[in-house]
CSV table of C-alpha atoms and ligand atoms in Angstrom, one decimal:
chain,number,residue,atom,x,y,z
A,1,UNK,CA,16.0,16.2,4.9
A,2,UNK,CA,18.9,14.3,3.2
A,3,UNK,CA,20.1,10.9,3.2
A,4,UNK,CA,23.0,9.9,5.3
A,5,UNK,CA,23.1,6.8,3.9
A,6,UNK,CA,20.9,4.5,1.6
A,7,UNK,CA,22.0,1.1,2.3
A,8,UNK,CA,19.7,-0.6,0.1
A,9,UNK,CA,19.4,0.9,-3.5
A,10,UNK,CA,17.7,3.4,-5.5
A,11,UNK,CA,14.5,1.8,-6.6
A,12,UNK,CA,11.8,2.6,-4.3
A,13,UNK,CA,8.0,1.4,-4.3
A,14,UNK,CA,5.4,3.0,-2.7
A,15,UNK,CA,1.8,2.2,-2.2
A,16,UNK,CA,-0.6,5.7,-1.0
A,17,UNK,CA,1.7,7.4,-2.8
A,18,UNK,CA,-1.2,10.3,-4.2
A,19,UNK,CA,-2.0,11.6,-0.1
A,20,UNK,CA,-0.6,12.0,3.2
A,21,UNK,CA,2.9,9.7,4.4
A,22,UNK,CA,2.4,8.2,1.2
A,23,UNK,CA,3.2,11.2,-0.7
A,24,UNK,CA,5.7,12.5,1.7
A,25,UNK,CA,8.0,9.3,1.4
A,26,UNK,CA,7.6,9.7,-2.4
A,27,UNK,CA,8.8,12.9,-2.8
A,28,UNK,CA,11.4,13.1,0.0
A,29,UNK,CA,13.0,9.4,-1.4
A,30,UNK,CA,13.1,11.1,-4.8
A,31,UNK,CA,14.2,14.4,-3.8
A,32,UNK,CA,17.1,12.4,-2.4
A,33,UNK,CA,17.8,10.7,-5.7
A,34,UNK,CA,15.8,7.5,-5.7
A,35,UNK,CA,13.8,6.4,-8.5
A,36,UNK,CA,10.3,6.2,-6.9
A,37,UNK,CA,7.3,4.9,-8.6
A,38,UNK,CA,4.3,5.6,-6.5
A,39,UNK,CA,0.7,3.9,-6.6
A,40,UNK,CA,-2.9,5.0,-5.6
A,41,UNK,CA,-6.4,4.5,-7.2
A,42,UNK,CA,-7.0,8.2,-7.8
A,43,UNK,CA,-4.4,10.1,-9.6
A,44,UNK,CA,-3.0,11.6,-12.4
A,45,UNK,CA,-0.6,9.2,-13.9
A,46,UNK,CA,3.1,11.3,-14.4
A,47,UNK,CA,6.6,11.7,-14.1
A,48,UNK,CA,8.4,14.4,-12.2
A,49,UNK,CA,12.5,15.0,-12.2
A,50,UNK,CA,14.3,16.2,-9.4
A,51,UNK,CA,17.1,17.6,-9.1
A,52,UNK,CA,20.0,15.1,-8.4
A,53,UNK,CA,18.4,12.6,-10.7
A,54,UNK,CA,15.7,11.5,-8.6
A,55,UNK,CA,12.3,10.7,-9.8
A,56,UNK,CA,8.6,10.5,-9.1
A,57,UNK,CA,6.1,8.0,-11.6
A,58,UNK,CA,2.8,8.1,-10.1
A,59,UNK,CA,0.7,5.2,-11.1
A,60,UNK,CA,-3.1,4.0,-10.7
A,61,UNK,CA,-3.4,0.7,-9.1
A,62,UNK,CA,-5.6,-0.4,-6.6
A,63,UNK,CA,-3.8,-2.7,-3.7
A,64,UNK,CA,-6.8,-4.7,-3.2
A,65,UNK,CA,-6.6,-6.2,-6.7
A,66,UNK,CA,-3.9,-8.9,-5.7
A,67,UNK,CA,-3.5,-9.9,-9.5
A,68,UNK,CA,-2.6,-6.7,-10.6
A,69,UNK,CA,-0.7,-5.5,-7.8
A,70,UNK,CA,1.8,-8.7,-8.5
A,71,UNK,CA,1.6,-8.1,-12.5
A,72,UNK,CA,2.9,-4.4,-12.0
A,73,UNK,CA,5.3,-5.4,-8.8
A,74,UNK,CA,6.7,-8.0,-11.3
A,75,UNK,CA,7.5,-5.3,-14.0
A,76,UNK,CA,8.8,-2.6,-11.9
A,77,UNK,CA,12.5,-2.2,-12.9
A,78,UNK,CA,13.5,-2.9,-9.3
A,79,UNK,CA,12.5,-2.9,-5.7
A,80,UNK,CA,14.8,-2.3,-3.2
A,81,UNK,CA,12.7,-0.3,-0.8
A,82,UNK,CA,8.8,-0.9,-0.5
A,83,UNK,CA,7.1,1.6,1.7
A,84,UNK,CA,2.9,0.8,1.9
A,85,UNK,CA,1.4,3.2,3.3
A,86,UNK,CA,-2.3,2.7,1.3
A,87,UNK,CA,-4.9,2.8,4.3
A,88,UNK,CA,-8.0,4.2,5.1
A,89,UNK,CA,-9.9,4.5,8.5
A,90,UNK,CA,-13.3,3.2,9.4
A,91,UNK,CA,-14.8,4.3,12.6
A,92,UNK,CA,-17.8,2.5,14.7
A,93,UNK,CA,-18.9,1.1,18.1
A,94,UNK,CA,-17.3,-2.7,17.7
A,95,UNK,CA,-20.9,-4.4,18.1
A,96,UNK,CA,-22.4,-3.1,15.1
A,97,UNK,CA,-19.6,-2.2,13.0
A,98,UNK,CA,-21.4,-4.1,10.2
A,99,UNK,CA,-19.3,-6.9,8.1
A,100,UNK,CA,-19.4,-4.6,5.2
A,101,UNK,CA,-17.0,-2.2,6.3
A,102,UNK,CA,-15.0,-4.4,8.6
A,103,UNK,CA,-13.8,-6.3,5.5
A,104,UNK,CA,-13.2,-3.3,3.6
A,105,UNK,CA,-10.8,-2.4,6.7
A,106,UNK,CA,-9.3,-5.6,6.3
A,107,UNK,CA,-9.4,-5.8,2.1
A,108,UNK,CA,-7.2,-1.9,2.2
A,109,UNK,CA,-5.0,-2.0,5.7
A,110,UNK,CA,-4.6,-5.6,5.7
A,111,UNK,CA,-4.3,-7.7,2.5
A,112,UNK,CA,-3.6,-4.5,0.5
A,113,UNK,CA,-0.4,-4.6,1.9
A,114,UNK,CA,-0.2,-8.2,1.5
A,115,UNK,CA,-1.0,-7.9,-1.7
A,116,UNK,CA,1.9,-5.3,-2.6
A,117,UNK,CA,4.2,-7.0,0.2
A,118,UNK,CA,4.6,-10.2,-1.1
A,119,UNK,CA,6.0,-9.7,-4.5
A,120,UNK,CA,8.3,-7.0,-3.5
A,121,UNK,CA,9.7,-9.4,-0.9
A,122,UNK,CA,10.7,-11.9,-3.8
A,123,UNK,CA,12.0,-9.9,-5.6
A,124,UNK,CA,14.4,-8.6,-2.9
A,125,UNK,CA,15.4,-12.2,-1.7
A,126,UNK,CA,16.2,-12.9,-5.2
A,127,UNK,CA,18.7,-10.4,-5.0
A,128,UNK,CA,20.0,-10.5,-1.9
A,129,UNK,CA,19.0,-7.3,-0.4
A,130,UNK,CA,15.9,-4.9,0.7
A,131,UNK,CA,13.8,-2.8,3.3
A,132,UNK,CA,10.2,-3.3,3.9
A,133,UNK,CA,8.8,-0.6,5.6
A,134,UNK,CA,5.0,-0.7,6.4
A,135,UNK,CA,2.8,1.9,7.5
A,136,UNK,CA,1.2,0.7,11.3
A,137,UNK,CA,0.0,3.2,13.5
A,138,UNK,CA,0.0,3.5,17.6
A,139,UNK,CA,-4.1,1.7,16.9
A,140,UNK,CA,-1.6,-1.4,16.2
A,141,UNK,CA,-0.2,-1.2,19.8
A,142,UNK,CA,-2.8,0.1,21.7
A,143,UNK,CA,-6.5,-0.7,20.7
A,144,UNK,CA,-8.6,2.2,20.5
A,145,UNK,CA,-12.4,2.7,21.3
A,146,UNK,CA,-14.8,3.2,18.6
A,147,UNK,CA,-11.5,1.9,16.2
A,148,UNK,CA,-11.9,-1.4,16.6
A,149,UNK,CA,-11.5,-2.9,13.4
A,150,UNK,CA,-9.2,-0.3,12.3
A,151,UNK,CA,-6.7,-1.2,15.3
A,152,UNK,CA,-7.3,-4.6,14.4
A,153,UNK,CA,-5.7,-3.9,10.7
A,154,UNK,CA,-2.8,-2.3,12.6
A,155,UNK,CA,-2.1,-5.0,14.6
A,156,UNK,CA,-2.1,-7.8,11.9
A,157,UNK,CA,0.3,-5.8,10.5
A,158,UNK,CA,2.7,-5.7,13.8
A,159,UNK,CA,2.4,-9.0,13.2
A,160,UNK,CA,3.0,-9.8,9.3
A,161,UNK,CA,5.6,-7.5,9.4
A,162,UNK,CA,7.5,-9.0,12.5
A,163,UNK,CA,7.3,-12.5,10.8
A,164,UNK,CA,8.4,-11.0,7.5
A,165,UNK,CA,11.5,-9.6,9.7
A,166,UNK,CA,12.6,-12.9,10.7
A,167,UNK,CA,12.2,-15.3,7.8
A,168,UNK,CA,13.8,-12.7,5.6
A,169,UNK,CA,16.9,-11.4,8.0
A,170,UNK,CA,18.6,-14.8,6.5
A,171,UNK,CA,18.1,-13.4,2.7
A,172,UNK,CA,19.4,-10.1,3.4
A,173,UNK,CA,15.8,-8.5,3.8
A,174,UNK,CA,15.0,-6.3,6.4
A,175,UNK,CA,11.5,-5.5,7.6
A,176,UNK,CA,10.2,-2.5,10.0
A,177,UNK,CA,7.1,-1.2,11.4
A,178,UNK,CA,6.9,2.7,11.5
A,179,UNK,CA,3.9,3.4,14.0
A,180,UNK,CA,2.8,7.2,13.5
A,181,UNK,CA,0.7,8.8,15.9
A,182,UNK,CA,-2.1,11.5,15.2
A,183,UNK,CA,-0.9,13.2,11.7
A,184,UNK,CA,-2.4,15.8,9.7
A,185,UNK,CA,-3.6,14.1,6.1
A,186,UNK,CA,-6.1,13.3,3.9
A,187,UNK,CA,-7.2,10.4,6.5
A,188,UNK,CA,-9.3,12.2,8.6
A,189,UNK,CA,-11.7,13.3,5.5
A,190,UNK,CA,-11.4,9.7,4.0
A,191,UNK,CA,-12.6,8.2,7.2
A,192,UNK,CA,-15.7,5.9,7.1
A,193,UNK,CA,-18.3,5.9,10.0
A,194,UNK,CA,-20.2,3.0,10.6
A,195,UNK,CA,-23.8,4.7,11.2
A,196,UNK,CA,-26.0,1.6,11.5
A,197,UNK,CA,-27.6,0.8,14.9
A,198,UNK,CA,-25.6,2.5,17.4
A,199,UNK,CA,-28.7,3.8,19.1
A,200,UNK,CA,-27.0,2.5,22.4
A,201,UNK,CA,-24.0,4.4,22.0
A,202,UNK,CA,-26.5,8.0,22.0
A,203,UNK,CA,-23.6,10.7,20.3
A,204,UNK,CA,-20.6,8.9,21.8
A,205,UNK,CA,-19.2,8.2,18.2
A,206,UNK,CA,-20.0,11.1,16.7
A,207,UNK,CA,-18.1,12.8,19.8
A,208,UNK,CA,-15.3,10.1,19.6
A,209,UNK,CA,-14.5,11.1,15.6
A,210,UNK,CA,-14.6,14.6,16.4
A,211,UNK,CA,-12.3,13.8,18.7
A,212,UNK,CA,-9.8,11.6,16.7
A,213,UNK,CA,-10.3,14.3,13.6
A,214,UNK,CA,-9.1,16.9,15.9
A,215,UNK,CA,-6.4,15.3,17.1
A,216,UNK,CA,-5.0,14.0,13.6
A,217,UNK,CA,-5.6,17.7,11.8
A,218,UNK,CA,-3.2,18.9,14.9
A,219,UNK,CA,-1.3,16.5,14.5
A,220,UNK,CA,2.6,15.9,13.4
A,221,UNK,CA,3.3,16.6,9.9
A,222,UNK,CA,3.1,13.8,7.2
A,223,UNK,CA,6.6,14.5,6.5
A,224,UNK,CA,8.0,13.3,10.1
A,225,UNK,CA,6.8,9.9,8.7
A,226,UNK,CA,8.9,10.5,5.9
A,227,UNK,CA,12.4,11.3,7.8
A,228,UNK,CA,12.0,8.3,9.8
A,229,UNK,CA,11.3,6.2,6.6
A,230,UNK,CA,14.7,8.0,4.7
A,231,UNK,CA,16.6,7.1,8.0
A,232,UNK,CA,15.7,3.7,8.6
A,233,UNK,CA,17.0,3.2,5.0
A,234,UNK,CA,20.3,4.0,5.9
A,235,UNK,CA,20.3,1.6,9.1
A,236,UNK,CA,21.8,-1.7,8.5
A,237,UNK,CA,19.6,-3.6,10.9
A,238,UNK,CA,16.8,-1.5,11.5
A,239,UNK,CA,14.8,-1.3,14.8
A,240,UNK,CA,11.6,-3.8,14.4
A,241,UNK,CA,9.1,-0.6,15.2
A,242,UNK,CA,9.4,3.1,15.1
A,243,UNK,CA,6.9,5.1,16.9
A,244,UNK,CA,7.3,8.5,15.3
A,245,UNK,CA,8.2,11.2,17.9
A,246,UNK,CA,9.6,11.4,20.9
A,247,UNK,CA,6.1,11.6,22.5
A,248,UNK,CA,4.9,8.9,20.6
A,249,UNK,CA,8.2,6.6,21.8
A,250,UNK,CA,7.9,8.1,25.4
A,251,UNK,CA,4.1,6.8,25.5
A,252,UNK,CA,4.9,3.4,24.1
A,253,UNK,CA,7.6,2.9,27.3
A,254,UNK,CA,4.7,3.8,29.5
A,255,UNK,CA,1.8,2.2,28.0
A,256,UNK,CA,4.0,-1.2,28.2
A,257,UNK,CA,4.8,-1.0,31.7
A,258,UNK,CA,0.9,0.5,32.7
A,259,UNK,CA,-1.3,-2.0,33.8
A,260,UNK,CA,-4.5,-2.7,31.7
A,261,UNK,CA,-6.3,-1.3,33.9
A,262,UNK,CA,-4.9,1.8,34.0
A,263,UNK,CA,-4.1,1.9,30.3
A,264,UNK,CA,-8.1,1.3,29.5
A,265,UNK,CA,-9.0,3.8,31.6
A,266,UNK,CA,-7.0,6.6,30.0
A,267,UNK,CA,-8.0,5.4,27.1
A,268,UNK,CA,-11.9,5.6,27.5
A,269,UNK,CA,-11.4,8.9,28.9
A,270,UNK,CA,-10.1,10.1,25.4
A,271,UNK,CA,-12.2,8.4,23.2
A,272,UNK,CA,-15.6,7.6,25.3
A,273,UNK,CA,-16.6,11.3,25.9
A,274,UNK,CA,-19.6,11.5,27.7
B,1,NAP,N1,-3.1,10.2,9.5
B,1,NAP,C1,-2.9,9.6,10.6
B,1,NAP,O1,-3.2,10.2,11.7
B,1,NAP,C2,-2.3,8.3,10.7
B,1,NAP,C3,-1.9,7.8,11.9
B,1,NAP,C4,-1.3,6.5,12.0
B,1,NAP,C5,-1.2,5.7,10.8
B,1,NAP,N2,-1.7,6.2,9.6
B,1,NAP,C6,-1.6,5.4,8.4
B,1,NAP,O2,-0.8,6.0,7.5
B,1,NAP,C7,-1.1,5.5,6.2
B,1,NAP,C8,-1.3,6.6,5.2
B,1,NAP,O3,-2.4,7.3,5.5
B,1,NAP,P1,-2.5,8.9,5.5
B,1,NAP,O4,-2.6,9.4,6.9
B,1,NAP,O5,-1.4,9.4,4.7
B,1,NAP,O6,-3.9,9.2,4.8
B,1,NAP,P2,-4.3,9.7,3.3
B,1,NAP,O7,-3.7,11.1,3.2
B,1,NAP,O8,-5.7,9.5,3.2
B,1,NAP,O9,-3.5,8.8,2.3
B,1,NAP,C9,-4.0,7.4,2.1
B,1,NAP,C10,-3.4,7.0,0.8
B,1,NAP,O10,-3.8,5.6,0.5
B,1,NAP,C11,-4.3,5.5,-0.8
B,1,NAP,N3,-5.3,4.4,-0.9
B,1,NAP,C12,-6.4,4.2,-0.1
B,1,NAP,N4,-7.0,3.1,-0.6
B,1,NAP,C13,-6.2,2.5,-1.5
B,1,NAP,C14,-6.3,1.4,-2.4
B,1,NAP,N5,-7.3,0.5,-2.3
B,1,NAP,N6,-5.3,1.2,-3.3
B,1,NAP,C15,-4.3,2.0,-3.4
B,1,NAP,N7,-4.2,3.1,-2.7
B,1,NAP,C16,-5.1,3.4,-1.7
B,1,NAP,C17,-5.0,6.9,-1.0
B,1,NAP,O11,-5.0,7.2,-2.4
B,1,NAP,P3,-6.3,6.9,-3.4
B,1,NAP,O12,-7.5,7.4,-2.6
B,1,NAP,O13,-6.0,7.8,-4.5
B,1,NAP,O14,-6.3,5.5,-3.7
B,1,NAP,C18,-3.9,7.8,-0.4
B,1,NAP,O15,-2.8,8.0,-1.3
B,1,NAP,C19,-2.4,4.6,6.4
B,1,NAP,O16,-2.0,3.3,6.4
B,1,NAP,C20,-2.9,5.0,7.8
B,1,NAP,O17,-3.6,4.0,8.4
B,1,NAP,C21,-2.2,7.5,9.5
């Protein structure tokens, strides 16, 4: 897919940029002339031309190291577009998801993106211009059983990134949420399952991740993520959250109008097998 438009400049920053969205919006920004530098912890640290004069650096950082993630922000030549997609997924009944694992949820999904957020936002007041675009997930609109902590991560991020949108709009910096639904990447295998004491719960969890890994590995393709990323750089005012797909954005009309009642029940149904 091409760019209609790039409203916001060529340098692009992207965290979770080795799997997934992550590497999806790396290649398809650079592939359409930006000059991307990409971050994860595990990768092979390279450039790659494209045709156009486009280009990939991968680097190793980790977003939960705040100091360094600022340090390496600060030296980046620019930022005009920051796309932070680093997350992982941790799966458990919500009483005994241990705090172990819920702050790990917290340390990647939520202040990782802090963490890589914040600088990029300074430098793009200080010149006037810029697009945030972080990485939610339907979990940040909906919560969803045996996800619990990792829908809560998702929907701190709904809201950093809606307070972002309108302390910033005044400096020129837009903000948006792109919410994917179930997509076919290296998340399902990354997933950690909280194991400890769920005796209560018999196989319900076990079922539930089967479930959700079933749905993701049918999912949409990481690069849908991508277009809706490369077009949201060519809007002026971008839309405050993009669920990606038409069944995605059909469901998110429903859901809001569906009673609670009604929404939980679906909602056990799908993730609460018997
Ligand atoms: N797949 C889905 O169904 C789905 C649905 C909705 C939302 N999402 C969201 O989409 C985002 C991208 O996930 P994905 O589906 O593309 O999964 P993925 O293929 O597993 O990619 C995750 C990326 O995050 C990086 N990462 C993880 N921890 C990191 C850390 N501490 N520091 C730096 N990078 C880190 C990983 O690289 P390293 O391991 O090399 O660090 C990898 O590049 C996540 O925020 C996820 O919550 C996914």
């Amino acid at each position: 897919m091409k760019f209609k438009k790039n409203l916001y400049g060529k340098n692009v920053f992207v965290t979770g940029a080795s799997s997934g969205i992550g590497r999806a919006c790396a290649l398809m920004f650079a592939k359409n002339g930006c000059s991307v530098t990409g971050v994860s912890r595990n990768t092979e640290e390279r450039t790659e031309s494209f045709k156009g004069g486009g280009s990939l650096t991968l680097k190793r950082l980790d977003v939960t190291d705040e100091a360094a993630v600022k340090e390496f922000v600060d030296e980046l030549p620019g930022v005009d577009i920051a796309i932070l997609c680093a997350g992982m997924g941790v799966a458990g009944a919500a009483e005994t998801t241990d705090s172990e694992l819920t702050r790990k949820q917290m340390e990647v999904n939520y202040f990782g993106t802090i963490n890589a957020a914040q600088p990029c936002l300074t430098r793009m007041r200080s010149q006037g211009k810029g697009l945030l675009l972080v990485i939610g997930s339907i979990a940040g609109r909906v919560s969803i059983p045996m996800q619990s902590q990792y829908s809560a991560s998702k929907y701190a991020l709904e809201a950093f990134t809606d307070a972002v949108r309108m302390e910033m709009k005044q400096y020129g910096v837009r903000a948006s949420i792109i919410e994917p639904g179930d997509t076919k990447t290296g998340f399902t295998a990354a997933r950690e399952m909280q194991t400890r004491d769920r005796s209560a719960y018999g196989n319900t969890l076990e079922k539930s991740v089967a479930k959700m890994a079933a749905d993701e590995q049918g999912g949409r393709s990481p690069e849908s993520v991508a277009k809706v990323a490369l077009a949201l750089a060519g809007r002026k005012d971008p839309p405050a959250r993009v669920p990606v797909g038409l069944e995605y954005k059909a469901l998110m009309q429903i859901l809001r109008i569906m009673p609670d009642r009604a929404k939980e029940a679906i909602l056990s149904k799908m993730y609460l097998p018997k």
